[in-house]
């Protein structure tokens, strides 16, 4: 027990939990209330939220994907992925309730005016990118379509980048088609904001995950190689 729950383990899972919390916060306060579909299971949850609430949809879908991952990819993948996959939707339950409570206190349907979609997109993307980056940097994940991506890579050698664009692209397109405004019109503006959101959150995630890994190689051409090596 001591070998498993050591300081390193506790530190990693503390950071993973915090990262997943930030992702859930971004979803509950910036994506779900404003119908921003950015792909993944969370995007599907927004598309189908008129049928089932988003938290329950994500919990059920992530659970099914985990079972599929266990069967196709083995126990090691399941254990690694299960924590974040289940924690993310579970965290959105209280955060969704908190958002609704704060809206009631403010007397408005939304905390941020829907006319400020750029503000919503930028802050939501920064928070989500930070959360995903922290979780990944410490060996965690928020699960979802990553399970399907891993299966496609194992059996068909489809690169993660290709499957990511494939899944997210289809889900964003479905969101554009089915998530409409109160008058039933297509929300082309939301589609553009979704693209901005994906780009910004990806940039922030990369900055967090790869921070400290930037290295430079210098090639020195000289007839006095050994003397230079000793000095260096």
PDB file of C-alpha atoms in Angstrom:
ATOM      1  CA  UNK A   1       0.000   0.000   0.000  1.00  0.00           C
ATOM      2  CA  UNK A   2       2.841   2.383   0.919  1.00  0.00           C
ATOM      3  CA  UNK A   3       4.556   1.696  -2.396  1.00  0.00           C
ATOM      4  CA  UNK A   4       1.416   2.655  -4.321  1.00  0.00           C
ATOM      5  CA  UNK A   5       0.224   5.640  -2.312  1.00  0.00           C
ATOM      6  CA  UNK A   6       3.578   7.383  -2.031  1.00  0.00           C
ATOM      7  CA  UNK A   7       4.265  11.110  -2.309  1.00  0.00           C
ATOM      8  CA  UNK A   8       4.761  10.921  -6.057  1.00  0.00           C
ATOM      9  CA  UNK A   9       1.424   9.149  -6.540  1.00  0.00           C
ATOM     10  CA  UNK A  10      -0.453  11.633  -4.354  1.00  0.00           C
ATOM     11  CA  UNK A  11       1.201  14.593  -6.068  1.00  0.00           C
ATOM     12  CA  UNK A  12       0.363  13.281  -9.548  1.00  0.00           C
ATOM     13  CA  UNK A  13      -3.275  12.598  -8.736  1.00  0.00           C
ATOM     14  CA  UNK A  14      -3.660  15.932  -6.963  1.00  0.00           C
ATOM     15  CA  UNK A  15      -2.533  17.711 -10.131  1.00  0.00           C
ATOM     16  CA  UNK A  16      -4.621  15.424 -12.355  1.00  0.00           C
ATOM     17  CA  UNK A  17      -7.682  16.138 -10.200  1.00  0.00           C
ATOM     18  CA  UNK A  18      -7.043  19.874 -10.381  1.00  0.00           C
ATOM     19  CA  UNK A  19      -6.600  19.671 -14.162  1.00  0.00           C
ATOM     20  CA  UNK A  20      -9.839  17.723 -14.582  1.00  0.00           C
ATOM     21  CA  UNK A  21     -11.586  20.255 -12.326  1.00  0.00           C
ATOM     22  CA  UNK A  22     -10.505  23.097 -14.636  1.00  0.00           C
ATOM     23  CA  UNK A  23     -11.775  21.190 -17.680  1.00  0.00           C
ATOM     24  CA  UNK A  24     -15.116  20.595 -15.931  1.00  0.00           C
ATOM     25  CA  UNK A  25     -15.251  24.271 -14.920  1.00  0.00           C
ATOM     26  CA  UNK A  26     -14.716  25.363 -18.510  1.00  0.00           C
ATOM     27  CA  UNK A  27     -17.436  23.008 -19.696  1.00  0.00           C
ATOM     28  CA  UNK A  28     -20.027  23.976 -17.066  1.00  0.00           C
ATOM     29  CA  UNK A  29     -19.424  27.753 -17.190  1.00  0.00           C
ATOM     30  CA  UNK A  30     -18.380  28.403 -20.795  1.00  0.00           C
ATOM     31  CA  UNK A  31     -19.371  25.572 -23.149  1.00  0.00           C
ATOM     32  CA  UNK A  32     -22.636  24.068 -21.954  1.00  0.00           C
ATOM     33  CA  UNK A  33     -24.552  27.303 -21.179  1.00  0.00           C
ATOM     34  CA  UNK A  34     -23.675  28.833 -24.551  1.00  0.00           C
ATOM     35  CA  UNK A  35     -24.028  25.686 -26.710  1.00  0.00           C
ATOM     36  CA  UNK A  36     -20.416  25.730 -27.895  1.00  0.00           C
ATOM     37  CA  UNK A  37     -19.674  22.342 -29.461  1.00  0.00           C
ATOM     38  CA  UNK A  38     -15.915  21.783 -29.668  1.00  0.00           C
ATOM     39  CA  UNK A  39     -15.869  18.026 -30.281  1.00  0.00           C
ATOM     40  CA  UNK A  40     -15.379  15.031 -28.022  1.00  0.00           C
ATOM     41  CA  UNK A  41     -17.935  13.433 -25.714  1.00  0.00           C
ATOM     42  CA  UNK A  42     -18.658  16.841 -24.170  1.00  0.00           C
ATOM     43  CA  UNK A  43     -19.661  18.110 -27.610  1.00  0.00           C
ATOM     44  CA  UNK A  44     -22.002  15.177 -28.108  1.00  0.00           C
ATOM     45  CA  UNK A  45     -23.486  15.865 -24.661  1.00  0.00           C
ATOM     46  CA  UNK A  46     -24.384  19.426 -25.720  1.00  0.00           C
ATOM     47  CA  UNK A  47     -25.908  18.181 -28.975  1.00  0.00           C
ATOM     48  CA  UNK A  48     -28.149  15.691 -27.144  1.00  0.00           C
ATOM     49  CA  UNK A  49     -28.840  17.649 -23.965  1.00  0.00           C
ATOM     50  CA  UNK A  50     -32.504  18.067 -24.912  1.00  0.00           C
ATOM     51  CA  UNK A  51     -32.731  14.269 -24.467  1.00  0.00           C
ATOM     52  CA  UNK A  52     -30.449  13.744 -21.447  1.00  0.00           C
ATOM     53  CA  UNK A  53     -28.621  16.178 -19.172  1.00  0.00           C
ATOM     54  CA  UNK A  54     -25.002  16.714 -20.178  1.00  0.00           C
ATOM     55  CA  UNK A  55     -23.364  15.290 -17.026  1.00  0.00           C
ATOM     56  CA  UNK A  56     -25.298  12.021 -17.181  1.00  0.00           C
ATOM     57  CA  UNK A  57     -24.722  11.695 -20.928  1.00  0.00           C
ATOM     58  CA  UNK A  58     -20.949  12.097 -20.479  1.00  0.00           C
ATOM     59  CA  UNK A  59     -20.851   9.696 -17.524  1.00  0.00           C
ATOM     60  CA  UNK A  60     -22.710   6.965 -19.425  1.00  0.00           C
ATOM     61  CA  UNK A  61     -20.776   7.494 -22.681  1.00  0.00           C
ATOM     62  CA  UNK A  62     -17.375   7.582 -20.960  1.00  0.00           C
ATOM     63  CA  UNK A  63     -18.329   4.473 -19.004  1.00  0.00           C
ATOM     64  CA  UNK A  64     -19.248   2.604 -22.194  1.00  0.00           C
ATOM     65  CA  UNK A  65     -16.034   3.744 -23.886  1.00  0.00           C
ATOM     66  CA  UNK A  66     -14.028   2.538 -20.880  1.00  0.00           C
ATOM     67  CA  UNK A  67     -15.617  -0.921 -21.128  1.00  0.00           C
ATOM     68  CA  UNK A  68     -14.787  -0.938 -24.843  1.00  0.00           C
ATOM     69  CA  UNK A  69     -11.236   0.165 -24.035  1.00  0.00           C
ATOM     70  CA  UNK A  70     -10.866  -2.574 -21.428  1.00  0.00           C
ATOM     71  CA  UNK A  71     -11.919  -5.219 -23.945  1.00  0.00           C
ATOM     72  CA  UNK A  72      -9.800  -3.883 -26.818  1.00  0.00           C
ATOM     73  CA  UNK A  73      -6.777  -2.368 -25.098  1.00  0.00           C
ATOM     74  CA  UNK A  74      -6.400  -4.216 -21.810  1.00  0.00           C
ATOM     75  CA  UNK A  75      -6.396  -3.539 -18.075  1.00  0.00           C
ATOM     76  CA  UNK A  76      -3.419  -1.168 -18.031  1.00  0.00           C
ATOM     77  CA  UNK A  77      -5.129   1.284 -20.379  1.00  0.00           C
ATOM     78  CA  UNK A  78      -8.384   1.002 -18.413  1.00  0.00           C
ATOM     79  CA  UNK A  79      -6.774   1.852 -15.063  1.00  0.00           C
ATOM     80  CA  UNK A  80      -4.841   4.765 -16.544  1.00  0.00           C
ATOM     81  CA  UNK A  81      -7.899   6.249 -18.242  1.00  0.00           C
ATOM     82  CA  UNK A  82     -10.748   5.450 -15.826  1.00  0.00           C
ATOM     83  CA  UNK A  83      -9.949   8.057 -13.170  1.00  0.00           C
ATOM     84  CA  UNK A  84     -10.150  11.168 -15.369  1.00  0.00           C
ATOM     85  CA  UNK A  85     -12.895   9.738 -17.594  1.00  0.00           C
ATOM     86  CA  UNK A  86     -15.279   9.326 -14.660  1.00  0.00           C
ATOM     87  CA  UNK A  87     -14.097  12.271 -12.560  1.00  0.00           C
ATOM     88  CA  UNK A  88     -14.756  14.795 -15.344  1.00  0.00           C
ATOM     89  CA  UNK A  89     -18.523  14.171 -15.730  1.00  0.00           C
ATOM     90  CA  UNK A  90     -18.932  13.692 -11.964  1.00  0.00           C
ATOM     91  CA  UNK A  91     -17.401  17.129 -11.348  1.00  0.00           C
ATOM     92  CA  UNK A  92     -19.786  18.759 -13.809  1.00  0.00           C
ATOM     93  CA  UNK A  93     -22.806  17.815 -11.647  1.00  0.00           C
ATOM     94  CA  UNK A  94     -21.996  20.264  -8.801  1.00  0.00           C
ATOM     95  CA  UNK A  95     -20.490  22.820 -11.195  1.00  0.00           C
ATOM     96  CA  UNK A  96     -23.639  22.856 -13.350  1.00  0.00           C
ATOM     97  CA  UNK A  97     -25.721  23.308 -10.203  1.00  0.00           C
ATOM     98  CA  UNK A  98     -23.418  26.124  -9.047  1.00  0.00           C
ATOM     99  CA  UNK A  99     -23.743  27.880 -12.401  1.00  0.00           C
ATOM    100  CA  UNK A 100     -27.542  27.734 -12.243  1.00  0.00           C
ATOM    101  CA  UNK A 101     -27.497  29.010  -8.647  1.00  0.00           C
ATOM    102  CA  UNK A 102     -25.263  31.958  -9.557  1.00  0.00           C
ATOM    103  CA  UNK A 103     -27.553  32.768 -12.500  1.00  0.00           C
ATOM    104  CA  UNK A 104     -30.538  32.824 -10.139  1.00  0.00           C
ATOM    105  CA  UNK A 105     -28.666  35.151  -7.779  1.00  0.00           C
ATOM    106  CA  UNK A 106     -27.785  37.489 -10.643  1.00  0.00           C
ATOM    107  CA  UNK A 107     -31.322  37.389 -12.032  1.00  0.00           C
ATOM    108  CA  UNK A 108     -30.104  36.484 -15.532  1.00  0.00           C
ATOM    109  CA  UNK A 109     -30.185  33.390 -17.707  1.00  0.00           C
ATOM    110  CA  UNK A 110     -26.407  33.568 -18.184  1.00  0.00           C
ATOM    111  CA  UNK A 111     -23.540  34.846 -16.040  1.00  0.00           C
ATOM    112  CA  UNK A 112     -21.898  36.428 -19.077  1.00  0.00           C
ATOM    113  CA  UNK A 113     -23.952  38.225 -21.706  1.00  0.00           C
ATOM    114  CA  UNK A 114     -24.335  36.166 -24.879  1.00  0.00           C
ATOM    115  CA  UNK A 115     -23.186  39.240 -26.838  1.00  0.00           C
ATOM    116  CA  UNK A 116     -19.716  38.697 -25.321  1.00  0.00           C
ATOM    117  CA  UNK A 117     -19.070  35.382 -27.084  1.00  0.00           C
ATOM    118  CA  UNK A 118     -15.452  36.273 -27.825  1.00  0.00           C
ATOM    119  CA  UNK A 119     -14.830  36.782 -24.108  1.00  0.00           C
ATOM    120  CA  UNK A 120     -16.586  33.489 -23.342  1.00  0.00           C
ATOM    121  CA  UNK A 121     -14.575  31.655 -25.994  1.00  0.00           C
ATOM    122  CA  UNK A 122     -11.177  33.025 -24.971  1.00  0.00           C
ATOM    123  CA  UNK A 123     -11.530  32.482 -21.222  1.00  0.00           C
ATOM    124  CA  UNK A 124     -13.188  29.087 -21.676  1.00  0.00           C
ATOM    125  CA  UNK A 125     -10.388  27.955 -23.998  1.00  0.00           C
ATOM    126  CA  UNK A 126      -7.633  29.216 -21.681  1.00  0.00           C
ATOM    127  CA  UNK A 127      -9.122  27.414 -18.671  1.00  0.00           C
ATOM    128  CA  UNK A 128      -9.742  24.175 -20.580  1.00  0.00           C
ATOM    129  CA  UNK A 129      -6.316  24.207 -22.218  1.00  0.00           C
ATOM    130  CA  UNK A 130      -4.674  24.768 -18.845  1.00  0.00           C
ATOM    131  CA  UNK A 131      -6.679  21.927 -17.293  1.00  0.00           C
ATOM    132  CA  UNK A 132      -5.976  19.424 -20.061  1.00  0.00           C
ATOM    133  CA  UNK A 133      -2.295  20.391 -20.055  1.00  0.00           C
ATOM    134  CA  UNK A 134      -1.930  19.889 -16.288  1.00  0.00           C
ATOM    135  CA  UNK A 135      -3.725  16.519 -16.425  1.00  0.00           C
ATOM    136  CA  UNK A 136      -1.663  15.218 -19.357  1.00  0.00           C
ATOM    137  CA  UNK A 137       1.628  16.505 -17.946  1.00  0.00           C
ATOM    138  CA  UNK A 138       1.058  14.385 -14.824  1.00  0.00           C
ATOM    139  CA  UNK A 139       0.010  11.253 -16.703  1.00  0.00           C
ATOM    140  CA  UNK A 140      -3.757  11.761 -16.648  1.00  0.00           C
ATOM    141  CA  UNK A 141      -6.509  12.156 -19.203  1.00  0.00           C
ATOM    142  CA  UNK A 142     -10.157  13.181 -19.409  1.00  0.00           C
ATOM    143  CA  UNK A 143     -10.926  10.082 -21.482  1.00  0.00           C
ATOM    144  CA  UNK A 144     -13.809  10.306 -23.919  1.00  0.00           C
ATOM    145  CA  UNK A 145     -12.934   9.912 -27.580  1.00  0.00           C
ATOM    146  CA  UNK A 146      -9.295   9.271 -26.648  1.00  0.00           C
ATOM    147  CA  UNK A 147     -10.366   5.664 -26.038  1.00  0.00           C
ATOM    148  CA  UNK A 148     -11.723   5.365 -29.590  1.00  0.00           C
ATOM    149  CA  UNK A 149      -8.550   7.026 -30.917  1.00  0.00           C
ATOM    150  CA  UNK A 150      -6.363   4.488 -29.107  1.00  0.00           C
ATOM    151  CA  UNK A 151      -8.411   1.587 -30.518  1.00  0.00           C
ATOM    152  CA  UNK A 152      -8.115   2.936 -34.065  1.00  0.00           C
ATOM    153  CA  UNK A 153      -4.365   3.341 -33.599  1.00  0.00           C
ATOM    154  CA  UNK A 154      -3.908  -0.191 -32.236  1.00  0.00           C
ATOM    155  CA  UNK A 155      -5.916  -2.015 -34.890  1.00  0.00           C
ATOM    156  CA  UNK A 156      -5.633   0.264 -37.940  1.00  0.00           C
ATOM    157  CA  UNK A 157      -2.515   2.305 -37.148  1.00  0.00           C
ATOM    158  CA  UNK A 158      -4.496   5.505 -37.680  1.00  0.00           C
ATOM    159  CA  UNK A 159      -2.416   8.410 -36.296  1.00  0.00           C
ATOM    160  CA  UNK A 160      -3.883  10.209 -33.285  1.00  0.00           C
ATOM    161  CA  UNK A 161      -3.818  13.526 -35.122  1.00  0.00           C
ATOM    162  CA  UNK A 162      -5.944  12.079 -37.947  1.00  0.00           C
ATOM    163  CA  UNK A 163      -8.492  10.436 -35.644  1.00  0.00           C
ATOM    164  CA  UNK A 164      -8.642  13.604 -33.523  1.00  0.00           C
ATOM    165  CA  UNK A 165      -9.556  15.751 -36.535  1.00  0.00           C
ATOM    166  CA  UNK A 166     -11.927  13.037 -37.745  1.00  0.00           C
ATOM    167  CA  UNK A 167     -13.899  12.706 -34.494  1.00  0.00           C
ATOM    168  CA  UNK A 168     -13.863  16.366 -33.489  1.00  0.00           C
ATOM    169  CA  UNK A 169     -14.590  17.507 -37.027  1.00  0.00           C
ATOM    170  CA  UNK A 170     -17.656  15.273 -37.305  1.00  0.00           C
ATOM    171  CA  UNK A 171     -18.931  16.298 -33.857  1.00  0.00           C
ATOM    172  CA  UNK A 172     -18.420  20.026 -34.502  1.00  0.00           C
ATOM    173  CA  UNK A 173     -20.248  19.647 -37.829  1.00  0.00           C
ATOM    174  CA  UNK A 174     -23.117  17.810 -36.104  1.00  0.00           C
ATOM    175  CA  UNK A 175     -23.255  20.601 -33.534  1.00  0.00           C
ATOM    176  CA  UNK A 176     -23.519  23.167 -36.315  1.00  0.00           C
ATOM    177  CA  UNK A 177     -26.361  21.231 -37.942  1.00  0.00           C
ATOM    178  CA  UNK A 178     -28.411  20.298 -34.876  1.00  0.00           C
ATOM    179  CA  UNK A 179     -27.689  22.952 -32.206  1.00  0.00           C
ATOM    180  CA  UNK A 180     -29.690  25.937 -33.429  1.00  0.00           C
ATOM    181  CA  UNK A 181     -30.821  29.235 -31.957  1.00  0.00           C
ATOM    182  CA  UNK A 182     -34.275  29.870 -30.467  1.00  0.00           C
ATOM    183  CA  UNK A 183     -35.640  30.630 -33.936  1.00  0.00           C
ATOM    184  CA  UNK A 184     -34.333  27.374 -35.382  1.00  0.00           C
ATOM    185  CA  UNK A 185     -31.583  29.034 -37.410  1.00  0.00           C
ATOM    186  CA  UNK A 186     -28.087  27.632 -37.977  1.00  0.00           C
ATOM    187  CA  UNK A 187     -25.505  29.264 -35.683  1.00  0.00           C
ATOM    188  CA  UNK A 188     -22.593  29.903 -38.025  1.00  0.00           C
ATOM    189  CA  UNK A 189     -21.074  32.344 -35.507  1.00  0.00           C
ATOM    190  CA  UNK A 190     -20.894  29.591 -32.876  1.00  0.00           C
ATOM    191  CA  UNK A 191     -19.134  27.360 -35.393  1.00  0.00           C
ATOM    192  CA  UNK A 192     -16.416  29.989 -35.855  1.00  0.00           C
ATOM    193  CA  UNK A 193     -16.097  30.496 -32.097  1.00  0.00           C
ATOM    194  CA  UNK A 194     -15.758  26.725 -31.686  1.00  0.00           C
ATOM    195  CA  UNK A 195     -12.825  26.734 -34.113  1.00  0.00           C
ATOM    196  CA  UNK A 196     -11.174  29.578 -32.158  1.00  0.00           C
ATOM    197  CA  UNK A 197     -11.796  27.695 -28.913  1.00  0.00           C
ATOM    198  CA  UNK A 198     -10.171  24.492 -30.223  1.00  0.00           C
ATOM    199  CA  UNK A 199      -7.141  26.398 -31.525  1.00  0.00           C
ATOM    200  CA  UNK A 200      -6.556  28.415 -28.339  1.00  0.00           C
ATOM    201  CA  UNK A 201      -7.077  25.511 -25.941  1.00  0.00           C
ATOM    202  CA  UNK A 202      -4.709  23.382 -28.037  1.00  0.00           C
ATOM    203  CA  UNK A 203      -2.038  26.088 -27.910  1.00  0.00           C
ATOM    204  CA  UNK A 204      -2.310  26.395 -24.124  1.00  0.00           C
ATOM    205  CA  UNK A 205      -2.234  22.605 -23.691  1.00  0.00           C
ATOM    206  CA  UNK A 206       0.948  22.364 -25.755  1.00  0.00           C
ATOM    207  CA  UNK A 207       2.582  25.140 -23.730  1.00  0.00           C
ATOM    208  CA  UNK A 208       1.843  23.316 -20.470  1.00  0.00           C
ATOM    209  CA  UNK A 209       2.713  19.792 -21.632  1.00  0.00           C
ATOM    210  CA  UNK A 210       5.922  20.646 -23.472  1.00  0.00           C
ATOM    211  CA  UNK A 211       7.220  23.374 -21.158  1.00  0.00           C
ATOM    212  CA  UNK A 212      10.797  22.595 -20.229  1.00  0.00           C
ATOM    213  CA  UNK A 213      11.276  20.247 -23.188  1.00  0.00           C
ATOM    214  CA  UNK A 214      12.553  22.859 -25.637  1.00  0.00           C
ATOM    215  CA  UNK A 215      16.162  22.143 -26.479  1.00  0.00           C
ATOM    216  CA  UNK A 216      18.606  23.559 -28.978  1.00  0.00           C
ATOM    217  CA  UNK A 217      21.409  21.749 -30.775  1.00  0.00           C
ATOM    218  CA  UNK A 218      24.528  23.635 -31.790  1.00  0.00           C
ATOM    219  CA  UNK A 219      26.958  22.169 -34.316  1.00  0.00           C
ATOM    220  CA  UNK A 220      30.504  23.511 -34.065  1.00  0.00           C
ATOM    221  CA  UNK A 221      32.781  22.829 -37.002  1.00  0.00           C
ATOM    222  CA  UNK A 222      36.451  23.243 -36.123  1.00  0.00           C
ATOM    223  CA  UNK A 223      39.859  21.657 -36.520  1.00  0.00           C
ATOM    224  CA  UNK A 224      40.295  21.808 -32.704  1.00  0.00           C
ATOM    225  CA  UNK A 225      37.414  19.551 -31.708  1.00  0.00           C
ATOM    226  CA  UNK A 226      39.094  18.005 -28.668  1.00  0.00           C
ATOM    227  CA  UNK A 227      40.071  21.360 -27.178  1.00  0.00           C
ATOM    228  CA  UNK A 228      36.524  22.679 -27.607  1.00  0.00           C
ATOM    229  CA  UNK A 229      35.046  19.536 -26.010  1.00  0.00           C
ATOM    230  CA  UNK A 230      37.268  19.980 -22.948  1.00  0.00           C
ATOM    231  CA  UNK A 231      36.232  23.618 -22.562  1.00  0.00           C
ATOM    232  CA  UNK A 232      32.536  22.783 -22.864  1.00  0.00           C
TER     233      UNK A 232
END
